[in-house]
Coordinates of C-alpha atoms in Angstrom, one line a residue:
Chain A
X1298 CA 201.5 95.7 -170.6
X1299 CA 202.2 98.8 -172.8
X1300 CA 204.0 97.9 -175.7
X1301 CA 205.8 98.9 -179.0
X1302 CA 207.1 95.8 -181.0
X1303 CA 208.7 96.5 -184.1
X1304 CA 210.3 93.5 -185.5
X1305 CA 212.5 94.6 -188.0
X1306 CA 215.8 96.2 -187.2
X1307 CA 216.8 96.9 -190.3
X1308 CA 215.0 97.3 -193.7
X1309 CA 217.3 97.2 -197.1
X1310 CA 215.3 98.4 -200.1
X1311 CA 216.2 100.0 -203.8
X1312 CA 215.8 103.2 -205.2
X1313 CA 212.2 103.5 -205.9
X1314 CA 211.1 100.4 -204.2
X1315 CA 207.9 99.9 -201.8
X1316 CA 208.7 100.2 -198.1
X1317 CA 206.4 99.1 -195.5
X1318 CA 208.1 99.3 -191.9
X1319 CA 205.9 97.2 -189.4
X1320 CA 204.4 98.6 -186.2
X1321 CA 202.7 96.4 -183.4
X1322 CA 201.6 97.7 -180.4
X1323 CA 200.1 96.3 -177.2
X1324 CA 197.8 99.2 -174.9
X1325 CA 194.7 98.6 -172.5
X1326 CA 193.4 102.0 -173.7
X1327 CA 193.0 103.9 -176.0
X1328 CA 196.4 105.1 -177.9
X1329 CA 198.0 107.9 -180.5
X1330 CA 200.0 106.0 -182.3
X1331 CA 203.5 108.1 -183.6
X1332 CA 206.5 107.6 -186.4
X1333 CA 209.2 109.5 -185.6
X1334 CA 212.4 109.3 -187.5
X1335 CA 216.1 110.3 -186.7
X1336 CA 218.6 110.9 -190.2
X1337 CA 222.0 111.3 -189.7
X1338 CA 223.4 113.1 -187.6
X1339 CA 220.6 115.0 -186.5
X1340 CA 217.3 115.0 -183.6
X1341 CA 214.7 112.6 -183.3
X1342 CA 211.6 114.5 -185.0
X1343 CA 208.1 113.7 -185.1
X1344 CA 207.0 112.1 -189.0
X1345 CA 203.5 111.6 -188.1
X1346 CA 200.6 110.9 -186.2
X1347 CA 198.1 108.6 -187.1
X1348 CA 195.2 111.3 -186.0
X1349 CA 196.1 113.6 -188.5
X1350 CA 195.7 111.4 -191.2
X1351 CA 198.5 113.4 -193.4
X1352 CA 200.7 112.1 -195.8
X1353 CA 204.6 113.3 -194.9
X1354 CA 207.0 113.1 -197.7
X1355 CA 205.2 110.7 -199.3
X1356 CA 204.9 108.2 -196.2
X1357 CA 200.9 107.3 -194.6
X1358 CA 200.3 104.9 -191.6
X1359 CA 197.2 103.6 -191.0
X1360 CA 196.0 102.7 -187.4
X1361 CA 194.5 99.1 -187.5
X1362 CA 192.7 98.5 -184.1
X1363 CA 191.6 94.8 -184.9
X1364 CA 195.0 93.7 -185.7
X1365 CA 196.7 96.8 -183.5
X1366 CA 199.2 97.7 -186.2
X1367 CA 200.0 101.2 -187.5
X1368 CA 202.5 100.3 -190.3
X1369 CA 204.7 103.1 -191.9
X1370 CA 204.4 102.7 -195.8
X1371 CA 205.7 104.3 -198.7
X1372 CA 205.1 103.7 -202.4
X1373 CA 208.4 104.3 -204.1
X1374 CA 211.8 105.1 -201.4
X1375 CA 214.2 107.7 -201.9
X1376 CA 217.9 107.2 -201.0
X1377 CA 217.1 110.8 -198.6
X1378 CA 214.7 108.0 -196.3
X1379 CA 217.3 106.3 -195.5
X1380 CA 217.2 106.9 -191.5
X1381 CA 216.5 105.5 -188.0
X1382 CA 212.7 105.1 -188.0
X1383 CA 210.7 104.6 -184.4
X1384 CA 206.7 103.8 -183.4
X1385 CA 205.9 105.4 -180.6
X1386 CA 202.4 105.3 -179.0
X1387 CA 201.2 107.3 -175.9
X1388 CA 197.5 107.4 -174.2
X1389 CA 195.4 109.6 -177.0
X1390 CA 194.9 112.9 -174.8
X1391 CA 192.5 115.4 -176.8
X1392 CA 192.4 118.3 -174.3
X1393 CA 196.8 118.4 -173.1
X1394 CA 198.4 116.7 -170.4
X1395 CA 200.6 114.6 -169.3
X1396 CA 202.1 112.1 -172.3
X1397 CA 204.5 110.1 -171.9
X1398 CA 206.1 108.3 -175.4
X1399 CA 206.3 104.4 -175.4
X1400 CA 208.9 103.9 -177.9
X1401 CA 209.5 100.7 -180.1
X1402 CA 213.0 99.6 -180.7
X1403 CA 213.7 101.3 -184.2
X1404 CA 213.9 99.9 -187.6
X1405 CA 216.8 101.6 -189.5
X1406 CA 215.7 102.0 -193.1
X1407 CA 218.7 102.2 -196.2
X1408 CA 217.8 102.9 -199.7
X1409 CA 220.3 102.1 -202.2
X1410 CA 220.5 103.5 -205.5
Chain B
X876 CA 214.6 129.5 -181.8
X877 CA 216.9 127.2 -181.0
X878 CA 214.6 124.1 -179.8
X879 CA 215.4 122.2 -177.2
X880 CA 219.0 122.9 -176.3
X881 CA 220.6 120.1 -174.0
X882 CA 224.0 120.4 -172.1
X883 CA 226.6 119.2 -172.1
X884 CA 227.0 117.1 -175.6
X885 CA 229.3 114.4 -174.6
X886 CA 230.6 113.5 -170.6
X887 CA 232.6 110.3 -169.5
X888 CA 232.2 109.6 -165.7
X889 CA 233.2 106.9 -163.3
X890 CA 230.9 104.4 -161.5
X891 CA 229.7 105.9 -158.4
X892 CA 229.9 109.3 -159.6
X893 CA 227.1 111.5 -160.0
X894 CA 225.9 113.9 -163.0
X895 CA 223.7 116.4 -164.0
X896 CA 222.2 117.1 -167.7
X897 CA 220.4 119.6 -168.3
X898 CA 217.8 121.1 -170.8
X899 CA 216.3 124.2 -172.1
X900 CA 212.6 123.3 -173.6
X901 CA 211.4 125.1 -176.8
X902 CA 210.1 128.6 -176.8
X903 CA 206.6 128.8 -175.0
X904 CA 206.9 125.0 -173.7
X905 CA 206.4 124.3 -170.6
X906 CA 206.2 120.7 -170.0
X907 CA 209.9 118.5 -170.3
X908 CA 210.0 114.9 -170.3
X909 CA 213.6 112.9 -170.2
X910 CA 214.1 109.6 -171.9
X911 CA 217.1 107.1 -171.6
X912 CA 218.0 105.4 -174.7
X913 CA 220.7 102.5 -175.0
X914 CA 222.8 101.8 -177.8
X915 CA 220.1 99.7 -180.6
X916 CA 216.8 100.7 -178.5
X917 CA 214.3 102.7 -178.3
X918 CA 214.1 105.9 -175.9
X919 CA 212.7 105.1 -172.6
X920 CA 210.7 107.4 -170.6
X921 CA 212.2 108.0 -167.2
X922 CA 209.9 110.9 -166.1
X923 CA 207.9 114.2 -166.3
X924 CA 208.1 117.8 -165.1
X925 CA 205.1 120.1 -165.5
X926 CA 205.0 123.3 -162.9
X927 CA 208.1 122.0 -161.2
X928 CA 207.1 119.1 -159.9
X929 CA 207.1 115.8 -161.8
X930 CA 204.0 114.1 -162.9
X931 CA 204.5 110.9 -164.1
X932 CA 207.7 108.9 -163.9
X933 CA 208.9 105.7 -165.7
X934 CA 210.3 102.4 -164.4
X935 CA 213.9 103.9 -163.3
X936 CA 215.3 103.7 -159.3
X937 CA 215.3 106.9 -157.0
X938 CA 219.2 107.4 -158.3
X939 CA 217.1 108.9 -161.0
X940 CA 215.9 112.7 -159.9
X941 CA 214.9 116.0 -161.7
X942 CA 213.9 119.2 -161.6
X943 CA 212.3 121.9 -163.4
X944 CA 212.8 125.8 -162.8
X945 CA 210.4 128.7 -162.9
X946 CA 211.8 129.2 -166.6
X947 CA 211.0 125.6 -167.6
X948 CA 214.3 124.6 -167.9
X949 CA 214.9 121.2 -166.1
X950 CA 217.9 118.8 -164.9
X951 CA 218.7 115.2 -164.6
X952 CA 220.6 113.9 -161.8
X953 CA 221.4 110.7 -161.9
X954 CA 223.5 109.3 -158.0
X955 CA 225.8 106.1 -158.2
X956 CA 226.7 105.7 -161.6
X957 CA 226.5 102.1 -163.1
X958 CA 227.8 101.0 -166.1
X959 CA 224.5 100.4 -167.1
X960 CA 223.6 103.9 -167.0
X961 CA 225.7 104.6 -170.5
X962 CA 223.1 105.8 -172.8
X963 CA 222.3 108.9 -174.3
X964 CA 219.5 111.0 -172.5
X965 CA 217.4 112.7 -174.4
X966 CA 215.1 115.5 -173.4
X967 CA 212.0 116.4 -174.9
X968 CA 209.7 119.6 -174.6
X969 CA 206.3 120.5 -174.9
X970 CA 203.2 122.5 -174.0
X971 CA 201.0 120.7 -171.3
X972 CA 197.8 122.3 -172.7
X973 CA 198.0 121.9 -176.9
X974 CA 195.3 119.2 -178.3
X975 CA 197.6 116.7 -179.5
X976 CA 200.5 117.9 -177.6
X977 CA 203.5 117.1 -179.9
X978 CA 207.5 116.6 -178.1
X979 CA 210.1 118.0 -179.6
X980 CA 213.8 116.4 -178.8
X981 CA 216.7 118.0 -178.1
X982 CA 219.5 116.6 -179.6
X983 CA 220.6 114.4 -176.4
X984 CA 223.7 114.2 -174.2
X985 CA 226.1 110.9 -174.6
X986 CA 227.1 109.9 -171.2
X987 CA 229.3 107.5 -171.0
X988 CA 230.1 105.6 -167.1
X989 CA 233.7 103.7 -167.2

């Protein structure tokens, strides 16, 4: 079965602490794996994709096929992360097409100061 | 541009009513795909419209239909209202031929079924 598990609902952290918000997925083939994150307030928006290998506002996510993980991690969180933070993962198509999002539940991230 | 524009923001119906949402995709998008999310989950993919017809549809009943216009535009239509069906739809547009075809959200509608 396809699957997004993301086991944490919500993440409490300092100002300037490490966050690591954990990503499992389940997929027969092969998947793009997604974070997209919601702050107040406003739309769901895409953060990143694990193709692209970017770093966005200081967050990376690396895709780990053995373990199938794609954990969303960031070195020191700012009190402007604090937001609604979802994996999705849909089938990796590299020429368009149909592509459906298999979402996780959402970990909400809060940063205090 | 707007981005995906969604209508209307808020309704409250009663059970065995029947609704319509509906949603304008993102300039020079053709491809809308609506998603159901409950209150503390994740958005669900209920199904797919690409050259007005739907392509791929998730695990939701036939009270569930759509439709996409010549302009790309699309509606939801859900028959028979059920409590169950109190979510917040979200609609999401983008362009069936990009390489790594990214979805923008609209900004949802809140239905609400007393």
């Amino acid at each position: 079965a396809q699957r997004v598990t993301q086991p944490e609902k919500l993440l409490s952290v300092f100002k300037g602490a490490p966050v690591e918000l954990k990503c499992n997925y389940s997929y027969s083939g092969s998947p793009e794996l997604f974070w997209y994150v919601q702050y107040s307030r406003q739309r769901l928006q895409l953060l990143l994709r694990h193709i692209s290998r970017e770093s966005i506002k200081g967050f990376t996510a690396d895709l780990n096929k053995g373990e199938t993980s794609f954990h969303l991690k960031k070195p020191f969180a700012q009190e402007e992360d604090s937001a609604m933070y979802y994996c999705a993962l849909t089938e990796a198509l590299f020429s368009g097409g149909y592509n459906k999002l298999i979402f996780g539940a959402g970990t909400r991230l809060a940063v205090h100061p | 541009d707007a981005g995906v524009t969604q209508s209307p923001t808020h309704l409250i119906k009663t059970r065995g009513q029947q609704v319509t949402l509906r949603c304008s995709p993102k300039s020079g998008h053709d491809t809308v795909s609506w998603y159901q999310q409950a209150l503390g989950q994740g958005p669900q993919f209920i199904f797919q419209y690409y050259e007005e017809e739907e392509r791929q549809r998730g695990n939701f009943p036939d009270r569930f239909s759509g439709h996409q216009f010549p302009n790309y535009s699309s509606e939801l239509n859900v028959n028979a209202l059920l409590l169950g069906d109190s979510a917040l739809y979200l609609c999401a547009s983008s362009l069936y031929r990009a390489n790594y075809n990214e979805q923008f959200f609209g900004p949802g509608t809140r239905l609400t079924v007393l």
